[in-house]
Amino acid sequence: MTEIPPYALGDLVARPGSQVRGYCEVSLGTAAVALPVAITHGAEPGPVLSVTAGIHGGEYVPMVAVRQFIRDLDPARMRGTVVACLQSSPVAFQQRAAFINPLDGQNLNRTFPGDPLGGPTARLADWLFENVLTRADYYVDCHCGDLPEALDSFAGVSPGPDGVVSDQARALADCFDVARLIVDHLRGSTIYQAAQVGVAAALVEIGGQGRWTQAEADVQRQGLLRAAALAGILPGGPEPRPGLPLFEEAADVLSDRHGLWFPEVEVGTSVQPGTRLGRLEDPFGDEVQEVLAPAAGVLTYGLASLAAGPGSLLAALSRPVEG
Ligand SMILES: [Zn+2]
């Protein structure tokens, strides 16, 4: 058997045929964080699959799914390497912060590829980008709806520098048993920036609202196992699977005021332009805004919190890609 070198990342070193779990200390300028990272390094050479959970610290399904995924890996029976960051924004997790990193109020998933001389979130993005995302051949970013969000499950992919979604990224996303695959053009997101540098990258979203269930975690965990087989890390090879139906973003519906939000349409429902999505009421119970769908589509995300404010995302619609 060919002797392969150890896999080093931050403060951790995994010898061939071993799993190492520990913390990577990352200086963010005005603060420092310790990221829980597991490296599972196979006994034989092969590709690298990187996985992140907790890019948004209030999203719990991925934190359960990814820890179960890595604990089931047997490095003696693997080729290549699986790198998992189990809490990618630890202060957000500790403080139960939705969307943002409390260290500077920035959304980590809008900050990639980051900046080693920037603020705390930009530095965190830079560390993750250099150490976890771009050293991978395959990268999966696991999310769910954030603390106030309900969503209908989906996977996401982004176009590469040529403007096209790679077949490898699409195959990676198809590993997950979710309702649809949405093409995401969100600059600064993990998968958009990873795709820009040629990494096969996919996002997976299931569950939300500050909860997790084992059934939701299983969708992510089983998808990660299929992704590792697709990459050739686990034996068995890729499982033939039908492709997910391809969707694109159709419209975001934002609140323009403070109010109490009463959604009237469940996530996963198809709506037409003008369909009433819900209402905003004042504190006394009078309706102050009727919220209508601006386009046809499936309600992918919905605000599940009673509290809404200017700029709150009340609903997001996606529609099938034609052709
Ligand atoms: Zn998220």
GROMACS .gro file of C-alpha atoms and ligand atoms in nm:
model
  324
    1MET     CA    1   0.000   0.000   0.000
    2THR     CA    2   0.125   0.348  -0.083
    3GLU     CA    3   0.214   0.548   0.225
    4ILE     CA    4   0.031   0.877   0.214
    5PRO     CA    5   0.115   1.193   0.406
    6PRO     CA    6  -0.082   1.308   0.711
    7TYR     CA    7  -0.356   1.566   0.662
    8ALA     CA    8  -0.287   1.887   0.855
    9LEU     CA    9  -0.539   2.163   0.909
   10GLY     CA   10  -0.495   2.445   1.156
   11ASP     CA   11  -0.376   2.293   1.483
   12LEU     CA   12  -0.480   1.939   1.388
   13VAL     CA   13  -0.288   1.660   1.215
   14ALA     CA   14  -0.450   1.332   1.111
   15ARG     CA   15  -0.231   1.037   1.023
   16PRO     CA   16  -0.345   0.799   0.745
   17GLY     CA   17  -0.618   0.568   0.869
   18SER     CA   18  -0.720   0.787   1.162
   19GLN     CA   19  -0.979   1.036   1.276
   20VAL     CA   20  -0.875   1.343   1.472
   21ARG     CA   21  -1.125   1.568   1.649
   22GLY     CA   22  -1.022   1.895   1.805
   23TYR     CA   23  -1.040   2.271   1.799
   24CYS     CA   24  -0.877   2.507   1.552
   25GLU     CA   25  -0.798   2.841   1.716
   26VAL     CA   26  -0.871   3.120   1.471
   27SER     CA   27  -0.771   3.479   1.539
   28LEU     CA   28  -1.035   3.722   1.421
   29GLY     CA   29  -0.841   4.037   1.509
   30THR     CA   30  -1.041   4.174   1.798
   31ALA     CA   31  -1.149   3.825   1.912
   32ALA     CA   32  -1.059   3.461   1.870
   33VAL     CA   33  -1.275   3.154   1.823
   34ALA     CA   34  -1.214   2.780   1.854
   35LEU     CA   35  -1.375   2.588   1.570
   36PRO     CA   36  -1.460   2.221   1.635
   37VAL     CA   37  -1.313   2.031   1.340
   38ALA     CA   38  -1.295   1.659   1.265
   39ILE     CA   39  -1.053   1.519   1.008
   40THR     CA   40  -1.111   1.162   0.897
   41HIS     CA   41  -0.812   1.062   0.690
   42GLY     CA   42  -0.834   0.738   0.494
   43ALA     CA   43  -0.557   0.487   0.467
   44GLU     CA   44  -0.535   0.533   0.091
   45PRO     CA   45  -0.508   0.844  -0.125
   46GLY     CA   46  -0.827   0.998  -0.260
   47PRO     CA   47  -1.031   1.313  -0.285
   48VAL     CA   48  -1.122   1.555  -0.006
   49LEU     CA   49  -1.484   1.609   0.096
   50SER     CA   50  -1.535   1.912   0.320
   51VAL     CA   51  -1.856   1.971   0.513
   52THR     CA   52  -1.963   2.272   0.717
   53ALA     CA   53  -2.240   2.300   0.975
   54GLY     CA   54  -2.337   2.611   1.166
   55ILE     CA   55  -2.229   2.877   0.916
   56HIS     CA   56  -2.545   3.021   1.070
   57GLY     CA   57  -2.519   2.947   1.442
   58GLY     CA   58  -2.892   2.913   1.504
   59GLU     CA   59  -2.935   2.623   1.259
   60TYR     CA   60  -2.936   2.297   1.451
   61VAL     CA   61  -3.029   2.019   1.204
   62PRO     CA   62  -2.681   2.032   1.042
   63MET     CA   63  -2.501   2.023   1.377
   64VAL     CA   64  -2.674   1.696   1.462
   65ALA     CA   65  -2.644   1.548   1.112
   66VAL     CA   66  -2.275   1.622   1.055
   67ARG     CA   67  -2.159   1.491   1.395
   68GLN     CA   68  -2.348   1.167   1.332
   69PHE     CA   69  -2.202   1.144   0.980
   70ILE     CA   70  -1.844   1.175   1.098
   71ARG     CA   71  -1.887   0.939   1.392
   72ASP     CA   72  -2.000   0.667   1.151
   73LEU     CA   73  -1.692   0.700   0.929
   74ASP     CA   74  -1.427   0.429   0.953
   75PRO     CA   75  -1.095   0.573   0.830
   76ALA     CA   76  -0.953   0.224   0.780
   77ARG     CA   77  -1.216   0.160   0.514
   78MET     CA   78  -1.191   0.495   0.337
   79ARG     CA   79  -0.994   0.652   0.055
   80GLY     CA   80  -0.918   1.022   0.077
   81THR     CA   81  -1.027   1.259   0.348
   82VAL     CA   82  -1.341   1.401   0.508
   83VAL     CA   83  -1.302   1.737   0.682
   84ALA     CA   84  -1.597   1.858   0.888
   85CYS     CA   85  -1.640   2.185   1.073
   86LEU     CA   86  -1.921   2.124   1.321
   87GLN     CA   87  -1.979   2.481   1.435
   88SER     CA   88  -1.851   2.728   1.180
   89SER     CA   89  -1.969   3.041   1.366
   90PRO     CA   90  -1.938   2.941   1.733
   91VAL     CA   91  -2.027   3.276   1.890
   92ALA     CA   92  -2.352   3.281   1.693
   93PHE     CA   93  -2.429   2.932   1.829
   94GLN     CA   94  -2.341   3.027   2.187
   95GLN     CA   95  -2.554   3.343   2.175
   96ARG     CA   96  -2.843   3.188   1.974
   97ALA     CA   97  -2.805   3.458   1.712
   98ALA     CA   98  -3.009   3.431   1.393
   99PHE     CA   99  -2.843   3.512   1.057
  100ILE     CA  100  -2.547   3.709   1.191
  101ASN     CA  101  -2.222   3.668   1.377
  102PRO     CA  102  -2.266   3.870   1.699
  103LEU     CA  103  -1.899   3.972   1.692
  104ASP     CA  104  -1.976   4.235   1.428
  105GLY     CA  105  -2.334   4.183   1.313
  106GLN     CA  106  -2.230   4.048   0.971
  107ASN     CA  107  -2.388   3.751   0.791
  108LEU     CA  108  -2.105   3.498   0.744
  109ASN     CA  109  -2.281   3.350   0.441
  110ARG     CA  110  -2.256   3.683   0.256
  111THR     CA  111  -1.891   3.738   0.345
  112PHE     CA  112  -1.696   3.475   0.148
  113PRO     CA  113  -1.422   3.453   0.030
  114GLY     CA  114  -1.347   3.676   0.328
  115ASP     CA  115  -1.057   3.903   0.406
  116PRO     CA  116  -0.762   3.816   0.635
  117LEU     CA  117  -0.733   4.185   0.728
  118GLY     CA  118  -1.107   4.256   0.762
  119GLY     CA  119  -1.346   4.247   1.056
  120PRO     CA  120  -1.413   3.934   1.261
  121THR     CA  121  -1.665   3.778   1.020
  122ALA     CA  122  -1.449   3.853   0.715
  123ARG     CA  123  -1.151   3.691   0.887
  124LEU     CA  124  -1.359   3.388   0.985
  125ALA     CA  125  -1.477   3.352   0.623
  126ASP     CA  126  -1.118   3.381   0.501
  127TRP     CA  127  -1.000   3.108   0.739
  128LEU     CA  128  -1.281   2.873   0.638
  129PHE     CA  129  -1.234   2.950   0.269
  130GLU     CA  130  -0.859   2.886   0.272
  131ASN     CA  131  -0.856   2.587   0.509
  132VAL     CA  132  -1.184   2.406   0.455
  133LEU     CA  133  -1.363   2.509   0.133
  134THR     CA  134  -1.088   2.544  -0.126
  135ARG     CA  135  -0.879   2.247  -0.015
  136ALA     CA  136  -1.176   2.027  -0.101
  137ASP     CA  137  -1.263   1.850  -0.423
  138TYR     CA  138  -1.624   1.831  -0.301
  139TYR     CA  139  -1.785   2.065  -0.051
  140VAL     CA  140  -2.127   2.044   0.117
  141ASP     CA  141  -2.261   2.332   0.327
  142CYS     CA  142  -2.539   2.209   0.557
  143HIS     CA  143  -2.806   2.457   0.668
  144CYS     CA  144  -3.167   2.466   0.779
  145GLY     CA  145  -3.408   2.751   0.827
  146ASP     CA  146  -3.271   2.993   1.085
  147LEU     CA  147  -3.436   3.055   1.425
  148PRO     CA  148  -3.738   3.244   1.284
  149GLU     CA  149  -3.756   3.062   0.949
  150ALA     CA  150  -3.966   2.778   0.808
  151LEU     CA  151  -3.862   2.626   0.478
  152ASP     CA  152  -3.948   2.356   0.228
  153SER     CA  153  -3.641   2.135   0.193
  154PHE     CA  154  -3.405   2.207  -0.094
  155ALA     CA  155  -3.051   2.174  -0.217
  156GLY     CA  156  -2.859   2.459  -0.378
  157VAL     CA  157  -2.583   2.493  -0.635
  158SER     CA  158  -2.414   2.795  -0.793
  159PRO     CA  159  -2.266   2.854  -1.136
  160GLY     CA  160  -1.890   2.846  -1.179
  161PRO     CA  161  -1.679   3.121  -1.338
  162ASP     CA  162  -1.809   3.016  -1.682
  163GLY     CA  163  -2.166   3.088  -1.566
  164VAL     CA  164  -2.259   2.719  -1.576
  165VAL     CA  165  -2.339   2.481  -1.288
  166SER     CA  166  -2.092   2.192  -1.307
  167ASP     CA  167  -2.218   1.837  -1.350
  168GLN     CA  168  -2.022   1.740  -1.038
  169ALA     CA  169  -2.199   2.004  -0.827
  170ARG     CA  170  -2.533   1.891  -0.960
  171ALA     CA  171  -2.454   1.525  -0.882
  172LEU     CA  172  -2.349   1.626  -0.531
  173ALA     CA  173  -2.678   1.810  -0.471
  174ASP     CA  174  -2.872   1.512  -0.609
  175CYS     CA  175  -2.737   1.304  -0.318
  176PHE     CA  176  -2.996   1.466  -0.089
  177ASP     CA  177  -3.361   1.362  -0.059
  178VAL     CA  178  -3.508   1.712  -0.073
  179ALA     CA  179  -3.793   1.869  -0.266
  180ARG     CA  180  -3.594   2.063  -0.526
  181LEU     CA  181  -3.261   2.201  -0.640
  182ILE     CA  182  -3.237   2.579  -0.653
  183VAL     CA  183  -2.969   2.756  -0.855
  184ASP     CA  184  -2.830   3.023  -0.627
  185HIS     CA  185  -2.655   3.336  -0.756
  186LEU     CA  186  -2.583   3.478  -0.412
  187ARG     CA  187  -2.238   3.637  -0.419
  188GLY     CA  188  -2.051   3.595  -0.094
  189SER     CA  189  -2.214   3.265  -0.007
  190THR     CA  190  -2.004   2.958   0.067
  191ILE     CA  191  -2.114   2.762  -0.239
  192TYR     CA  192  -2.106   3.056  -0.482
  193GLN     CA  193  -1.748   3.144  -0.392
  194ALA     CA  194  -1.637   2.779  -0.382
  195ALA     CA  195  -1.786   2.725  -0.729
  196GLN     CA  196  -1.596   3.031  -0.853
  197VAL     CA  197  -1.268   2.855  -0.779
  198GLY     CA  198  -1.373   2.523  -0.929
  199VAL     CA  199  -1.481   2.326  -0.619
  200ALA     CA  200  -1.788   2.104  -0.671
  201ALA     CA  201  -2.012   2.261  -0.405
  202ALA     CA  202  -2.368   2.211  -0.286
  203LEU     CA  203  -2.593   2.350  -0.014
  204VAL     CA  204  -2.860   2.150   0.165
  205GLU     CA  205  -3.147   2.300   0.368
  206ILE     CA  206  -3.405   2.107   0.571
  207GLY     CA  207  -3.590   2.196   0.891
  208GLY     CA  208  -3.557   2.516   1.091
  209GLN     CA  209  -3.719   2.735   1.356
  210GLY     CA  210  -3.459   2.651   1.617
  211ARG     CA  211  -3.556   2.284   1.618
  212TRP     CA  212  -3.417   1.961   1.487
  213THR     CA  213  -3.560   1.615   1.440
  214GLN     CA  214  -3.378   1.290   1.377
  215ALA     CA  215  -3.572   1.247   1.051
  216GLU     CA  216  -3.441   1.584   0.925
  217ALA     CA  217  -3.088   1.506   1.039
  218ASP     CA  218  -3.112   1.169   0.862
  219VAL     CA  219  -3.180   1.338   0.528
  220GLN     CA  220  -2.857   1.535   0.562
  221ARG     CA  221  -2.658   1.245   0.711
  222GLN     CA  222  -2.766   0.995   0.445
  223GLY     CA  223  -2.701   1.253   0.174
  224LEU     CA  224  -2.350   1.306   0.309
  225LEU     CA  225  -2.287   0.929   0.301
  226ARG     CA  226  -2.402   0.924  -0.064
  227ALA     CA  227  -2.180   1.225  -0.136
  228ALA     CA  228  -1.880   1.042   0.011
  229ALA     CA  229  -1.959   0.741  -0.211
  230LEU     CA  230  -2.002   0.970  -0.513
  231ALA     CA  231  -1.657   1.115  -0.443
  232GLY     CA  232  -1.508   0.764  -0.418
  233ILE     CA  233  -1.423   0.809  -0.049
  234LEU     CA  234  -1.661   0.537   0.068
  235PRO     CA  235  -1.688   0.208  -0.122
  236GLY     CA  236  -1.984   0.130  -0.340
  237GLY     CA  237  -1.960   0.411  -0.589
  238PRO     CA  238  -2.231   0.660  -0.676
  239GLU     CA  239  -2.586   0.541  -0.633
  240PRO     CA  240  -2.795   0.594  -0.948
  241ARG     CA  241  -3.055   0.851  -0.847
  242PRO     CA  242  -3.310   1.062  -1.026
  243GLY     CA  243  -3.204   1.426  -1.050
  244LEU     CA  244  -3.383   1.680  -0.832
  245PRO     CA  245  -3.623   1.913  -1.014
  246LEU     CA  246  -3.435   2.231  -1.101
  247PHE     CA  247  -3.567   2.563  -0.972
  248GLU     CA  248  -3.451   2.925  -0.964
  249GLU     CA  249  -3.534   3.213  -0.733
  250ALA     CA  250  -3.854   3.391  -0.838
  251ALA     CA  251  -3.907   3.664  -0.577
  252ASP     CA  252  -3.830   3.770  -0.223
  253VAL     CA  253  -4.112   3.934  -0.029
  254LEU     CA  254  -3.989   4.179   0.235
  255SER     CA  255  -4.175   4.365   0.506
  256ASP     CA  256  -4.163   4.743   0.478
  257ARG     CA  257  -4.268   4.810   0.838
  258HIS     CA  258  -4.280   4.681   1.193
  259GLY     CA  259  -4.573   4.458   1.271
  260LEU     CA  260  -4.708   4.122   1.374
  261TRP     CA  261  -4.684   3.871   1.088
  262PHE     CA  262  -4.961   3.621   1.024
  263PRO     CA  263  -4.868   3.389   0.735
  264GLU     CA  264  -5.161   3.229   0.554
  265VAL     CA  265  -4.978   2.995   0.316
  266GLU     CA  266  -4.768   2.694   0.417
  267VAL     CA  267  -4.416   2.654   0.283
  268GLY     CA  268  -4.409   2.414  -0.010
  269THR     CA  269  -4.734   2.558  -0.154
  270SER     CA  270  -4.751   2.680  -0.516
  271VAL     CA  271  -4.893   3.030  -0.552
  272GLN     CA  272  -4.993   3.262  -0.837
  273PRO     CA  273  -4.921   3.634  -0.873
  274GLY     CA  274  -5.159   3.809  -0.636
  275THR     CA  275  -5.214   3.511  -0.403
  276ARG     CA  276  -5.252   3.643  -0.051
  277LEU     CA  277  -4.948   3.519   0.149
  278GLY     CA  278  -5.042   3.671   0.482
  279ARG     CA  279  -5.100   3.994   0.668
  280LEU     CA  280  -4.918   4.234   0.895
  281GLU     CA  281  -5.114   4.367   1.187
  282ASP     CA  282  -5.046   4.646   1.431
  283PRO     CA  283  -5.023   4.572   1.806
  284PHE     CA  284  -5.399   4.627   1.841
  285GLY     CA  285  -5.497   4.365   1.583
  286ASP     CA  286  -5.579   4.586   1.287
  287GLU     CA  287  -5.445   4.476   0.949
  288VAL     CA  288  -5.190   4.727   0.823
  289GLN     CA  289  -5.057   4.545   0.518
  290GLU     CA  290  -5.193   4.272   0.297
  291VAL     CA  291  -4.900   4.075   0.157
  292LEU     CA  292  -4.951   3.932  -0.192
  293ALA     CA  293  -4.731   3.708  -0.403
  294PRO     CA  294  -4.550   3.925  -0.660
  295ALA     CA  295  -4.487   3.628  -0.889
  296ALA     CA  296  -4.585   3.268  -0.945
  297GLY     CA  297  -4.382   3.009  -0.761
  298VAL     CA  298  -4.342   2.769  -0.472
  299LEU     CA  299  -4.315   2.919  -0.125
  300THR     CA  300  -3.965   2.804  -0.034
  301TYR     CA  301  -3.902   3.012   0.280
  302GLY     CA  302  -4.146   3.170   0.519
  303LEU     CA  303  -4.099   3.388   0.824
  304ALA     CA  304  -4.224   3.182   1.118
  305SER     CA  305  -4.187   3.457   1.376
  306LEU     CA  306  -4.469   3.681   1.489
  307ALA     CA  307  -4.231   3.976   1.493
  308ALA     CA  308  -4.155   4.142   1.159
  309GLY     CA  309  -3.966   4.460   1.088
  310PRO     CA  310  -3.855   4.668   0.790
  311GLY     CA  311  -3.655   4.440   0.559
  312SER     CA  312  -3.769   4.114   0.720
  313LEU     CA  313  -3.793   3.834   0.465
  314LEU     CA  314  -4.159   3.731   0.490
  315ALA     CA  315  -4.149   3.481   0.206
  316ALA     CA  316  -3.926   3.360  -0.076
  317LEU     CA  317  -4.061   3.209  -0.395
  318SER     CA  318  -3.883   2.984  -0.641
  319ARG     CA  319  -4.000   2.859  -0.981
  320PRO     CA  320  -3.907   2.569  -1.208
  321VAL     CA  321  -3.633   2.637  -1.460
  322GLU     CA  322  -3.788   2.609  -1.807
  323GLY     CA  323  -3.646   2.372  -2.063
  324ZN      ZN  324  -2.831   2.918   0.695
   0.00000   0.00000   0.00000
